[in-house]
Amino acid sequence: VPATLEQCEGVCLLRLDGDCNIASAAELKSLMAQALGCSRELRIDLEHATGLDITTLQLLWVCGRDAQASGVSIALVGRVPDDVLLAARHAGFDRFPVG
Amino acid sequence: VRLGRIKQLPCFIRGVFLSNKQTIDKFKQAFLEEAGEIFVELEAALLELNENRGDNELVGRAFRALHTIKGSGAMFGFDLVAAFVHNLESAFDEVRNGRLKVSAELINLSLEALDQIKAMLQEAVGNKAASPAVSAEILTKLRQLTAPLELGATQAAPVAATIALSGFPAAPGAAAVATRDWHIRFSPGPDLMRGGTDPLLLLRELRQLGNLRIKANMAALPLLSELDPERCYIRWDIVLTTSAAREAISDVFIFADDSCALTIEPDEPKPLAASAVIGKSVEKHNTEPVVTAISAPAGTTSEASKTKSPSYGRRATDAPDAAASIRVSSARLDQFVNLVAELVTVQARLLEIATRRDDPEVIAVAEQIEHLTSSLRENSISIRMLPIRATFERFRRLVHDLARDLHKEVELSIEGADTELDKSVIDELNDPLMHLIRNSMDHGIELPVNRVKAGKCPTARLRLSARYSGASVLISVSDDGSGIDAVAVRERAVEKGLIEAEARPSEAEIFALVMAPGFSTARQITGVSGRGVGMDVTRRRVEALRGTIDIESKAGAGTNITLRLPLLDYDFGLTPIIALPRKIASAFCGDSKAANDGPYMRRS
């Protein structure tokens, strides 16, 4: 699964690595739920993500929305690769799903 | 058309992300099998198109087949094949858009390309390498065919050249083409992504058609806890400004049309600057929305989705019918039939024992089992039955190629293609039919000039037919060629010592001589026939099926060769002929002779 979750002093860091697609969507959802459930701050690192499909983009969007609704601070860390930004733009997102 | 099946293949692999090599290989193999069916479809479409060059439906069939091979090929890692097919697909896109006319050259080149695609796929799975030189030659010829279009467009008007280069085909007769806004609403169904289709790829493909304004609608996205991570909840509202035709837009969704709701509605055309528009657009403005939704997402049954789509080259039969059929390998089917045969044997023993013991309860159960076994036996036999259509249709290509090579004009007609035969019989008929057709084309059918001299139409008629006749199935190959020269056959038979010089055989006996091993009246061996092998092979195969061959021929009028395949038993109704493997025949028919004597023919 190209995603890992680290927790340190109340902050969760969710890292996406490589090609994130439907094959890893269930695991990613599980990590997101875990992060939202046990932390007040969630940081997402997409620096090493090479591609996101629709399942991953919509998970990021829902994660961002639900985090705001439940008072969890959510933000991106690191540089977001151009291909990832382009994927969101091509998918018709007004802005990047998170941050 | 089985285009739908390939579209459904990805549902098994859930994307191409699985790392299990064995699984991927399995699906590659499945793709190869499915591709074989698409090739048959493509070949048939090309050959029909050759006869009906203005038929847009046929152009659409060929284009869709190419599009499917390309898309599925790329999906399963056959990248070279996909790239090669892309060129051919582009050429047919030009045909669809009216910029390129269907010609014999295009058809022949497409058929060559089809052969090369088959070879490339075989190479990809470890068989003989396909020649790159052949690929290059085909692509060069293809470029030569399409190059005048690009050149003409460039010379006609710079605006048109820009359009052509950017991938927006111009309408025929127009130096520049009006663009139009298309309002597209795309709502993926719940299983679209599980079926292996990523909407993002579709949106990117759509973007290549023109200027795209796109808005993702997130309204349906549930809470994270309730979200099915493998389902796409996003819907898209899109405005596409393009000169591309409607069908080019709907083709983007060709892999998704059975699992999404899609509406495509045009706005008024937007003409380019008046000075740039020369001629007129041939595309009719149509304000009717195009809806290609086959399976709308749950709860979305809009009026639009109920609207029947205009055809635009699509047909109802293109829609996959996943529930109606499944693919089962012949080996597994044979195994099933074998097991049923074993069951029949055991059931007979059971009934015998039950009767001997005279136990009413056991007899009742044994009779029930007998009844069920009987139904199972009938069923197992019937599932092996196939219409002969595919076999017949395959010969269209042979006839086309031979006509081209022999400089003859031949029109092939097919009758009784729905006649069903057991798969093993159909397999056995391939070679005999091929030899009969080759003989007919080479020896029977005359050159057009000679036909005209003989007072005939320059185009010869060749007919393949199948029908049931009493206790037989008759498969015929007939032509209106020159017929068999009985005198020449007799002389040749005497020369070869097959008959005595003073013998006076009947005409039927003389015709039967053409089936003798090594017999040929041809003085010259051609690439097609003349060695006297083909008819011998035909005779042996038909005899192995316990059939006979009837030859009727009239000098100058043509020849009719009929394979008469017998039905040996008449006890089980009027189902068609079947050839049972010896072991099965023995079990089913209680015929010990069948167990030793090769294929056993009987009715189920």
PDB file of N, CA, C and O in Angstrom, chain B residues 293-357:
ATOM      1  N   ALA B 293     -26.502   6.425 -21.844  1.00  0.00           N
ATOM      2  CA  ALA B 293     -26.543   5.714 -20.569  1.00  0.00           C
ATOM      3  C   ALA B 293     -27.188   4.361 -20.768  1.00  0.00           C
ATOM      4  O   ALA B 293     -28.264   4.260 -21.327  1.00  0.00           O
ATOM      5  N   ILE B 294     -26.522   3.339 -20.356  1.00  0.00           N
ATOM      6  CA  ILE B 294     -27.096   1.999 -20.430  1.00  0.00           C
ATOM      7  C   ILE B 294     -27.467   1.551 -19.041  1.00  0.00           C
ATOM      8  O   ILE B 294     -28.526   1.016 -18.792  1.00  0.00           O
ATOM      9  N   SER B 295     -26.586   1.827 -18.115  1.00  0.00           N
ATOM     10  CA  SER B 295     -26.882   1.466 -16.748  1.00  0.00           C
ATOM     11  C   SER B 295     -26.639   2.677 -15.870  1.00  0.00           C
ATOM     12  O   SER B 295     -25.517   2.994 -15.535  1.00  0.00           O
ATOM     13  N   ALA B 296     -27.685   3.395 -15.589  1.00  0.00           N
ATOM     14  CA  ALA B 296     -27.527   4.602 -14.802  1.00  0.00           C
ATOM     15  C   ALA B 296     -27.274   4.233 -13.347  1.00  0.00           C
ATOM     16  O   ALA B 296     -27.684   3.175 -12.890  1.00  0.00           O
ATOM     17  N   PRO B 297     -26.594   5.100 -12.616  1.00  0.00           N
ATOM     18  CA  PRO B 297     -26.383   4.832 -11.208  1.00  0.00           C
ATOM     19  C   PRO B 297     -27.715   4.718 -10.488  1.00  0.00           C
ATOM     20  O   PRO B 297     -28.703   5.300 -10.920  1.00  0.00           O
ATOM     21  N   ALA B 298     -27.701   4.018  -9.395  1.00  0.00           N
ATOM     22  CA  ALA B 298     -28.931   3.795  -8.652  1.00  0.00           C
ATOM     23  C   ALA B 298     -29.613   5.112  -8.344  1.00  0.00           C
ATOM     24  O   ALA B 298     -28.987   6.084  -7.934  1.00  0.00           O
ATOM     25  N   GLY B 299     -30.888   5.148  -8.588  1.00  0.00           N
ATOM     26  CA  GLY B 299     -31.659   6.323  -8.225  1.00  0.00           C
ATOM     27  C   GLY B 299     -31.619   7.435  -9.235  1.00  0.00           C
ATOM     28  O   GLY B 299     -32.215   8.470  -9.039  1.00  0.00           O
ATOM     29  N   THR B 300     -30.910   7.277 -10.335  1.00  0.00           N
ATOM     30  CA  THR B 300     -30.875   8.337 -11.333  1.00  0.00           C
ATOM     31  C   THR B 300     -31.542   7.858 -12.597  1.00  0.00           C
ATOM     32  O   THR B 300     -30.928   7.294 -13.470  1.00  0.00           O
ATOM     33  N   THR B 301     -32.820   8.067 -12.670  1.00  0.00           N
ATOM     34  CA  THR B 301     -33.540   7.688 -13.884  1.00  0.00           C
ATOM     35  C   THR B 301     -34.162   8.937 -14.476  1.00  0.00           C
ATOM     36  O   THR B 301     -35.375   9.106 -14.486  1.00  0.00           O
ATOM     37  N   SER B 302     -33.299   9.834 -14.916  1.00  0.00           N
ATOM     38  CA  SER B 302     -33.784  11.078 -15.491  1.00  0.00           C
ATOM     39  C   SER B 302     -34.475  10.803 -16.806  1.00  0.00           C
ATOM     40  O   SER B 302     -34.298   9.766 -17.432  1.00  0.00           O
ATOM     41  N   GLU B 303     -35.266  11.799 -17.229  1.00  0.00           N
ATOM     42  CA  GLU B 303     -35.930  11.668 -18.524  1.00  0.00           C
ATOM     43  C   GLU B 303     -34.889  11.519 -19.617  1.00  0.00           C
ATOM     44  O   GLU B 303     -35.066  10.777 -20.554  1.00  0.00           O
ATOM     45  N   ALA B 304     -33.805  12.278 -19.446  1.00  0.00           N
ATOM     46  CA  ALA B 304     -32.760  12.218 -20.469  1.00  0.00           C
ATOM     47  C   ALA B 304     -32.211  10.814 -20.612  1.00  0.00           C
ATOM     48  O   ALA B 304     -31.990  10.333 -21.706  1.00  0.00           O
ATOM     49  N   SER B 305     -32.026  10.155 -19.491  1.00  0.00           N
ATOM     50  CA  SER B 305     -31.430   8.828 -19.572  1.00  0.00           C
ATOM     51  C   SER B 305     -32.384   7.812 -20.155  1.00  0.00           C
ATOM     52  O   SER B 305     -31.987   6.724 -20.540  1.00  0.00           O
ATOM     53  N   LYS B 306     -33.668   8.191 -20.211  1.00  0.00           N
ATOM     54  CA  LYS B 306     -34.619   7.264 -20.824  1.00  0.00           C
ATOM     55  C   LYS B 306     -34.678   7.454 -22.334  1.00  0.00           C
ATOM     56  O   LYS B 306     -35.222   6.645 -23.047  1.00  0.00           O
ATOM     57  N   THR B 307     -34.128   8.604 -22.790  1.00  0.00           N
ATOM     58  CA  THR B 307     -34.175   8.880 -24.215  1.00  0.00           C
ATOM     59  C   THR B 307     -33.322   7.874 -24.957  1.00  0.00           C
ATOM     60  O   THR B 307     -32.213   7.575 -24.550  1.00  0.00           O
ATOM     61  N   LYS B 308     -33.882   7.387 -26.035  1.00  0.00           N
ATOM     62  CA  LYS B 308     -33.110   6.421 -26.813  1.00  0.00           C
ATOM     63  C   LYS B 308     -32.073   7.152 -27.639  1.00  0.00           C
ATOM     64  O   LYS B 308     -32.358   8.168 -28.252  1.00  0.00           O
ATOM     65  N   SER B 309     -30.883   6.643 -27.607  1.00  0.00           N
ATOM     66  CA  SER B 309     -29.810   7.301 -28.336  1.00  0.00           C
ATOM     67  C   SER B 309     -29.956   7.074 -29.823  1.00  0.00           C
ATOM     68  O   SER B 309     -30.252   5.978 -30.270  1.00  0.00           O
ATOM     69  N   PRO B 310     -29.711   8.117 -30.617  1.00  0.00           N
ATOM     70  CA  PRO B 310     -29.599   7.876 -32.047  1.00  0.00           C
ATOM     71  C   PRO B 310     -28.415   6.954 -32.274  1.00  0.00           C
ATOM     72  O   PRO B 310     -27.514   6.897 -31.427  1.00  0.00           O
ATOM     73  N   SER B 311     -28.391   6.278 -33.420  1.00  0.00           N
ATOM     74  CA  SER B 311     -27.392   5.223 -33.554  1.00  0.00           C
ATOM     75  C   SER B 311     -25.961   5.746 -33.642  1.00  0.00           C
ATOM     76  O   SER B 311     -25.104   5.327 -32.908  1.00  0.00           O
ATOM     77  N   TYR B 312     -25.692   6.678 -34.556  1.00  0.00           N
ATOM     78  CA  TYR B 312     -24.340   7.165 -34.753  1.00  0.00           C
ATOM     79  C   TYR B 312     -23.339   6.039 -34.799  1.00  0.00           C
ATOM     80  O   TYR B 312     -22.304   6.056 -34.157  1.00  0.00           O
ATOM     81  N   GLY B 313     -23.694   5.023 -35.509  1.00  0.00           N
ATOM     82  CA  GLY B 313     -22.759   3.910 -35.644  1.00  0.00           C
ATOM     83  C   GLY B 313     -22.863   2.914 -34.510  1.00  0.00           C
ATOM     84  O   GLY B 313     -22.229   1.882 -34.522  1.00  0.00           O
ATOM     85  N   ARG B 314     -23.639   3.208 -33.501  1.00  0.00           N
ATOM     86  CA  ARG B 314     -23.808   2.244 -32.421  1.00  0.00           C
ATOM     87  C   ARG B 314     -25.019   1.390 -32.716  1.00  0.00           C
ATOM     88  O   ARG B 314     -25.964   1.838 -33.319  1.00  0.00           O
ATOM     89  N   ARG B 315     -24.992   0.178 -32.228  1.00  0.00           N
ATOM     90  CA  ARG B 315     -26.128  -0.704 -32.439  1.00  0.00           C
ATOM     91  C   ARG B 315     -26.525  -1.321 -31.118  1.00  0.00           C
ATOM     92  O   ARG B 315     -25.727  -1.454 -30.206  1.00  0.00           O
ATOM     93  N   ALA B 316     -27.768  -1.716 -31.078  1.00  0.00           N
ATOM     94  CA  ALA B 316     -28.243  -2.347 -29.849  1.00  0.00           C
ATOM     95  C   ALA B 316     -27.418  -3.579 -29.528  1.00  0.00           C
ATOM     96  O   ALA B 316     -27.156  -3.880 -28.381  1.00  0.00           O
ATOM     97  N   THR B 317     -26.985  -4.273 -30.572  1.00  0.00           N
ATOM     98  CA  THR B 317     -26.247  -5.514 -30.331  1.00  0.00           C
ATOM     99  C   THR B 317     -24.862  -5.265 -29.775  1.00  0.00           C
ATOM    100  O   THR B 317     -24.199  -6.181 -29.339  1.00  0.00           O
ATOM    101  N   ASP B 318     -24.409  -3.999 -29.821  1.00  0.00           N
ATOM    102  CA  ASP B 318     -23.108  -3.711 -29.257  1.00  0.00           C
ATOM    103  C   ASP B 318     -23.136  -3.763 -27.740  1.00  0.00           C
ATOM    104  O   ASP B 318     -22.109  -3.910 -27.100  1.00  0.00           O
ATOM    105  N   ALA B 319     -24.319  -3.587 -27.179  1.00  0.00           N
ATOM    106  CA  ALA B 319     -24.383  -3.569 -25.727  1.00  0.00           C
ATOM    107  C   ALA B 319     -24.039  -4.939 -25.186  1.00  0.00           C
ATOM    108  O   ALA B 319     -24.550  -5.943 -25.653  1.00  0.00           O
ATOM    109  N   PRO B 320     -23.139  -4.979 -24.227  1.00  0.00           N
ATOM    110  CA  PRO B 320     -22.753  -6.273 -23.698  1.00  0.00           C
ATOM    111  C   PRO B 320     -23.905  -6.910 -22.946  1.00  0.00           C
ATOM    112  O   PRO B 320     -24.706  -6.217 -22.348  1.00  0.00           O
ATOM    113  N   ASP B 321     -23.977  -8.187 -23.018  1.00  0.00           N
ATOM    114  CA  ASP B 321     -25.015  -8.903 -22.314  1.00  0.00           C
ATOM    115  C   ASP B 321     -24.319  -9.877 -21.387  1.00  0.00           C
ATOM    116  O   ASP B 321     -24.258 -11.068 -21.634  1.00  0.00           O
ATOM    117  N   ALA B 322     -23.767  -9.298 -20.333  1.00  0.00           N
ATOM    118  CA  ALA B 322     -22.896 -10.086 -19.479  1.00  0.00           C
ATOM    119  C   ALA B 322     -23.604 -11.272 -18.869  1.00  0.00           C
ATOM    120  O   ALA B 322     -23.046 -12.343 -18.709  1.00  0.00           O
ATOM    121  N   ALA B 323     -24.877 -11.077 -18.549  1.00  0.00           N
ATOM    122  CA  ALA B 323     -25.580 -12.137 -17.847  1.00  0.00           C
ATOM    123  C   ALA B 323     -25.982 -13.263 -18.792  1.00  0.00           C
ATOM    124  O   ALA B 323     -26.263 -14.367 -18.358  1.00  0.00           O
ATOM    125  N   ALA B 324     -26.019 -12.979 -20.090  1.00  0.00           N
ATOM    126  CA  ALA B 324     -26.559 -13.942 -21.031  1.00  0.00           C
ATOM    127  C   ALA B 324     -25.590 -15.059 -21.371  1.00  0.00           C
ATOM    128  O   ALA B 324     -26.006 -16.140 -21.752  1.00  0.00           O
ATOM    129  N   SER B 325     -24.314 -14.830 -21.269  1.00  0.00           N
ATOM    130  CA  SER B 325     -23.377 -15.876 -21.640  1.00  0.00           C
ATOM    131  C   SER B 325     -22.094 -15.744 -20.838  1.00  0.00           C
ATOM    132  O   SER B 325     -21.738 -14.676 -20.359  1.00  0.00           O
ATOM    133  N   ILE B 326     -21.421 -16.857 -20.706  1.00  0.00           N
ATOM    134  CA  ILE B 326     -20.111 -16.839 -20.069  1.00  0.00           C
ATOM    135  C   ILE B 326     -19.146 -17.608 -20.949  1.00  0.00           C
ATOM    136  O   ILE B 326     -19.561 -18.418 -21.778  1.00  0.00           O
ATOM    137  N   ARG B 327     -17.861 -17.366 -20.772  1.00  0.00           N
ATOM    138  CA  ARG B 327     -16.852 -18.043 -21.585  1.00  0.00           C
ATOM    139  C   ARG B 327     -16.350 -19.270 -20.823  1.00  0.00           C
ATOM    140  O   ARG B 327     -15.949 -19.177 -19.674  1.00  0.00           O
ATOM    141  N   VAL B 328     -16.429 -20.394 -21.467  1.00  0.00           N
ATOM    142  CA  VAL B 328     -15.949 -21.635 -20.854  1.00  0.00           C
ATOM    143  C   VAL B 328     -15.009 -22.300 -21.840  1.00  0.00           C
ATOM    144  O   VAL B 328     -15.294 -22.382 -23.034  1.00  0.00           O
ATOM    145  N   SER B 329     -13.879 -22.759 -21.361  1.00  0.00           N
ATOM    146  CA  SER B 329     -12.920 -23.379 -22.276  1.00  0.00           C
ATOM    147  C   SER B 329     -13.466 -24.723 -22.770  1.00  0.00           C
ATOM    148  O   SER B 329     -14.221 -25.402 -22.064  1.00  0.00           O
ATOM    149  N   SER B 330     -13.056 -25.086 -23.984  1.00  0.00           N
ATOM    150  CA  SER B 330     -13.516 -26.354 -24.562  1.00  0.00           C
ATOM    151  C   SER B 330     -13.114 -27.519 -23.674  1.00  0.00           C
ATOM    152  O   SER B 330     -13.855 -28.494 -23.523  1.00  0.00           O
ATOM    153  N   ALA B 331     -11.913 -27.410 -23.088  1.00  0.00           N
ATOM    154  CA  ALA B 331     -11.411 -28.520 -22.263  1.00  0.00           C
ATOM    155  C   ALA B 331     -12.343 -28.758 -21.073  1.00  0.00           C
ATOM    156  O   ALA B 331     -12.657 -29.907 -20.734  1.00  0.00           O
ATOM    157  N   ARG B 332     -12.780 -27.670 -20.451  1.00  0.00           N
ATOM    158  CA  ARG B 332     -13.664 -27.823 -19.290  1.00  0.00           C
ATOM    159  C   ARG B 332     -15.020 -28.373 -19.717  1.00  0.00           C
ATOM    160  O   ARG B 332     -15.647 -29.147 -19.010  1.00  0.00           O
ATOM    161  N   LEU B 333     -15.436 -27.953 -20.894  1.00  0.00           N
ATOM    162  CA  LEU B 333     -16.707 -28.448 -21.419  1.00  0.00           C
ATOM    163  C   LEU B 333     -16.610 -29.949 -21.699  1.00  0.00           C
ATOM    164  O   LEU B 333     -17.520 -30.725 -21.365  1.00  0.00           O
ATOM    165  N   ASP B 334     -15.492 -30.349 -22.300  1.00  0.00           N
ATOM    166  CA  ASP B 334     -15.281 -31.773 -22.573  1.00  0.00           C
ATOM    167  C   ASP B 334     -15.269 -32.572 -21.279  1.00  0.00           C
ATOM    168  O   ASP B 334     -15.823 -33.673 -21.197  1.00  0.00           O
ATOM    169  N   GLN B 335     -14.610 -31.992 -20.274  1.00  0.00           N
ATOM    170  CA  GLN B 335     -14.539 -32.668 -18.977  1.00  0.00           C
ATOM    171  C   GLN B 335     -15.949 -32.846 -18.408  1.00  0.00           C
ATOM    172  O   GLN B 335     -16.296 -33.911 -17.887  1.00  0.00           O
ATOM    173  N   PHE B 336     -16.743 -31.800 -18.544  1.00  0.00           N
ATOM    174  CA  PHE B 336     -18.123 -31.862 -18.058  1.00  0.00           C
ATOM    175  C   PHE B 336     -18.900 -32.961 -18.788  1.00  0.00           C
ATOM    176  O   PHE B 336     -19.583 -33.783 -18.175  1.00  0.00           O
ATOM    177  N   VAL B 337     -18.768 -32.980 -20.115  1.00  0.00           N
ATOM    178  CA  VAL B 337     -19.485 -33.986 -20.902  1.00  0.00           C
ATOM    179  C   VAL B 337     -18.996 -35.387 -20.536  1.00  0.00           C
ATOM    180  O   VAL B 337     -19.787 -36.332 -20.437  1.00  0.00           O
ATOM    181  N   ASN B 338     -17.701 -35.520 -20.299  1.00  0.00           N
ATOM    182  CA  ASN B 338     -17.153 -36.816 -19.880  1.00  0.00           C
ATOM    183  C   ASN B 338     -17.763 -37.275 -18.563  1.00  0.00           C
ATOM    184  O   ASN B 338     -18.119 -38.443 -18.394  1.00  0.00           O
ATOM    185  N   LEU B 339     -17.862 -36.348 -17.632  1.00  0.00           N
ATOM    186  CA  LEU B 339     -18.420 -36.694 -16.321  1.00  0.00           C
ATOM    187  C   LEU B 339     -19.886 -37.103 -16.445  1.00  0.00           C
ATOM    188  O   LEU B 339     -20.347 -38.033 -15.780  1.00  0.00           O
ATOM    189  N   VAL B 340     -20.592 -36.401 -17.313  1.00  0.00           N
ATOM    190  CA  VAL B 340     -21.997 -36.766 -17.524  1.00  0.00           C
ATOM    191  C   VAL B 340     -22.076 -38.173 -18.119  1.00  0.00           C
ATOM    192  O   VAL B 340     -22.929 -38.979 -17.738  1.00  0.00           O
ATOM    193  N   ALA B 341     -21.146 -38.480 -19.023  1.00  0.00           N
ATOM    194  CA  ALA B 341     -21.120 -39.811 -19.631  1.00  0.00           C
ATOM    195  C   ALA B 341     -20.901 -40.882 -18.568  1.00  0.00           C
ATOM    196  O   ALA B 341     -21.545 -41.940 -18.571  1.00  0.00           O
ATOM    197  N   GLU B 342     -19.975 -40.582 -17.634  1.00  0.00           N
ATOM    198  CA  GLU B 342     -19.735 -41.525 -16.534  1.00  0.00           C
ATOM    199  C   GLU B 342     -21.007 -41.696 -15.707  1.00  0.00           C
ATOM    200  O   GLU B 342     -21.369 -42.799 -15.292  1.00  0.00           O
ATOM    201  N   LEU B 343     -21.665 -40.584 -15.488  1.00  0.00           N
ATOM    202  CA  LEU B 343     -22.878 -40.609 -14.674  1.00  0.00           C
ATOM    203  C   LEU B 343     -23.959 -41.463 -15.336  1.00  0.00           C
ATOM    204  O   LEU B 343     -24.671 -42.221 -14.677  1.00  0.00           O
ATOM    205  N   VAL B 344     -24.057 -41.353 -16.658  1.00  0.00           N
ATOM    206  CA  VAL B 344     -25.053 -42.139 -17.398  1.00  0.00           C
ATOM    207  C   VAL B 344     -24.792 -43.634 -17.176  1.00  0.00           C
ATOM    208  O   VAL B 344     -25.712 -44.425 -16.941  1.00  0.00           O
ATOM    209  N   THR B 345     -23.514 -44.018 -17.225  1.00  0.00           N
ATOM    210  CA  THR B 345     -23.147 -45.421 -17.036  1.00  0.00           C
ATOM    211  C   THR B 345     -23.529 -45.902 -15.636  1.00  0.00           C
ATOM    212  O   THR B 345     -24.148 -46.961 -15.460  1.00  0.00           O
ATOM    213  N   VAL B 346     -23.170 -45.094 -14.650  1.00  0.00           N
ATOM    214  CA  VAL B 346     -23.455 -45.472 -13.261  1.00  0.00           C
ATOM    215  C   VAL B 346     -24.962 -45.521 -13.018  1.00  0.00           C
ATOM    216  O   VAL B 346     -25.477 -46.420 -12.340  1.00  0.00           O
ATOM    217  N   GLN B 347     -25.660 -44.571 -13.592  1.00  0.00           N
ATOM    218  CA  GLN B 347     -27.118 -44.524 -13.419  1.00  0.00           C
ATOM    219  C   GLN B 347     -27.776 -45.781 -13.988  1.00  0.00           C
ATOM    220  O   GLN B 347     -28.699 -46.349 -13.394  1.00  0.00           O
ATOM    221  N   ALA B 348     -27.260 -46.239 -15.147  1.00  0.00           N
ATOM    222  CA  ALA B 348     -27.823 -47.447 -15.763  1.00  0.00           C
ATOM    223  C   ALA B 348     -27.614 -48.655 -14.842  1.00  0.00           C
ATOM    224  O   ALA B 348     -28.497 -49.512 -14.695  1.00  0.00           O
ATOM    225  N   ARG B 349     -26.430 -48.700 -14.218  1.00  0.00           N
ATOM    226  CA  ARG B 349     -26.151 -49.797 -13.273  1.00  0.00           C
ATOM    227  C   ARG B 349     -27.095 -49.739 -12.086  1.00  0.00           C
ATOM    228  O   ARG B 349     -27.618 -50.748 -11.626  1.00  0.00           O
ATOM    229  N   LEU B 350     -27.305 -48.531 -11.611  1.00  0.00           N
ATOM    230  CA  LEU B 350     -28.167 -48.343 -10.446  1.00  0.00           C
ATOM    231  C   LEU B 350     -29.582 -48.849 -10.747  1.00  0.00           C
ATOM    232  O   LEU B 350     -30.188 -49.583  -9.954  1.00  0.00           O
ATOM    233  N   LEU B 351     -30.071 -48.482 -11.894  1.00  0.00           N
ATOM    234  CA  LEU B 351     -31.436 -48.886 -12.257  1.00  0.00           C
ATOM    235  C   LEU B 351     -31.527 -50.405 -12.388  1.00  0.00           C
ATOM    236  O   LEU B 351     -32.503 -51.037 -11.963  1.00  0.00           O
ATOM    237  N   GLU B 352     -30.466 -50.966 -12.969  1.00  0.00           N
ATOM    238  CA  GLU B 352     -30.445 -52.415 -13.151  1.00  0.00           C
ATOM    239  C   GLU B 352     -30.477 -53.131 -11.791  1.00  0.00           C
ATOM    240  O   GLU B 352     -31.251 -54.068 -11.569  1.00  0.00           O
ATOM    241  N   ILE B 353     -29.647 -52.641 -10.867  1.00  0.00           N
ATOM    242  CA  ILE B 353     -29.587 -53.264  -9.534  1.00  0.00           C
ATOM    243  C   ILE B 353     -30.908 -53.087  -8.801  1.00  0.00           C
ATOM    244  O   ILE B 353     -31.449 -54.020  -8.180  1.00  0.00           O
ATOM    245  N   ALA B 354     -31.457 -51.867  -8.904  1.00  0.00           N
ATOM    246  CA  ALA B 354     -32.720 -51.581  -8.222  1.00  0.00           C
ATOM    247  C   ALA B 354     -33.827 -52.495  -8.729  1.00  0.00           C
ATOM    248  O   ALA B 354     -34.637 -53.036  -7.950  1.00  0.00           O
ATOM    249  N   THR B 355     -33.842 -52.695 -10.044  1.00  0.00           N
ATOM    250  CA  THR B 355     -34.871 -53.546 -10.641  1.00  0.00           C
ATOM    251  C   THR B 355     -34.692 -54.996 -10.184  1.00  0.00           C
ATOM    252  O   THR B 355     -35.648 -55.696  -9.854  1.00  0.00           O
ATOM    253  N   ARG B 356     -33.423 -55.431 -10.140  1.00  0.00           N
ATOM    254  CA  ARG B 356     -33.136 -56.809  -9.750  1.00  0.00           C
ATOM    255  C   ARG B 356     -33.563 -57.074  -8.303  1.00  0.00           C
ATOM    256  O   ARG B 356     -34.084 -58.109  -7.967  1.00  0.00           O
ATOM    257  N   ARG B 357     -33.354 -56.090  -7.442  1.00  0.00           N
ATOM    258  CA  ARG B 357     -33.706 -56.281  -6.031  1.00  0.00           C
ATOM    259  C   ARG B 357     -35.196 -56.097  -5.775  1.00  0.00           C
ATOM    260  O   ARG B 357     -35.673 -56.354  -4.671  1.00  0.00           O
TER     261      ARG B 357
END
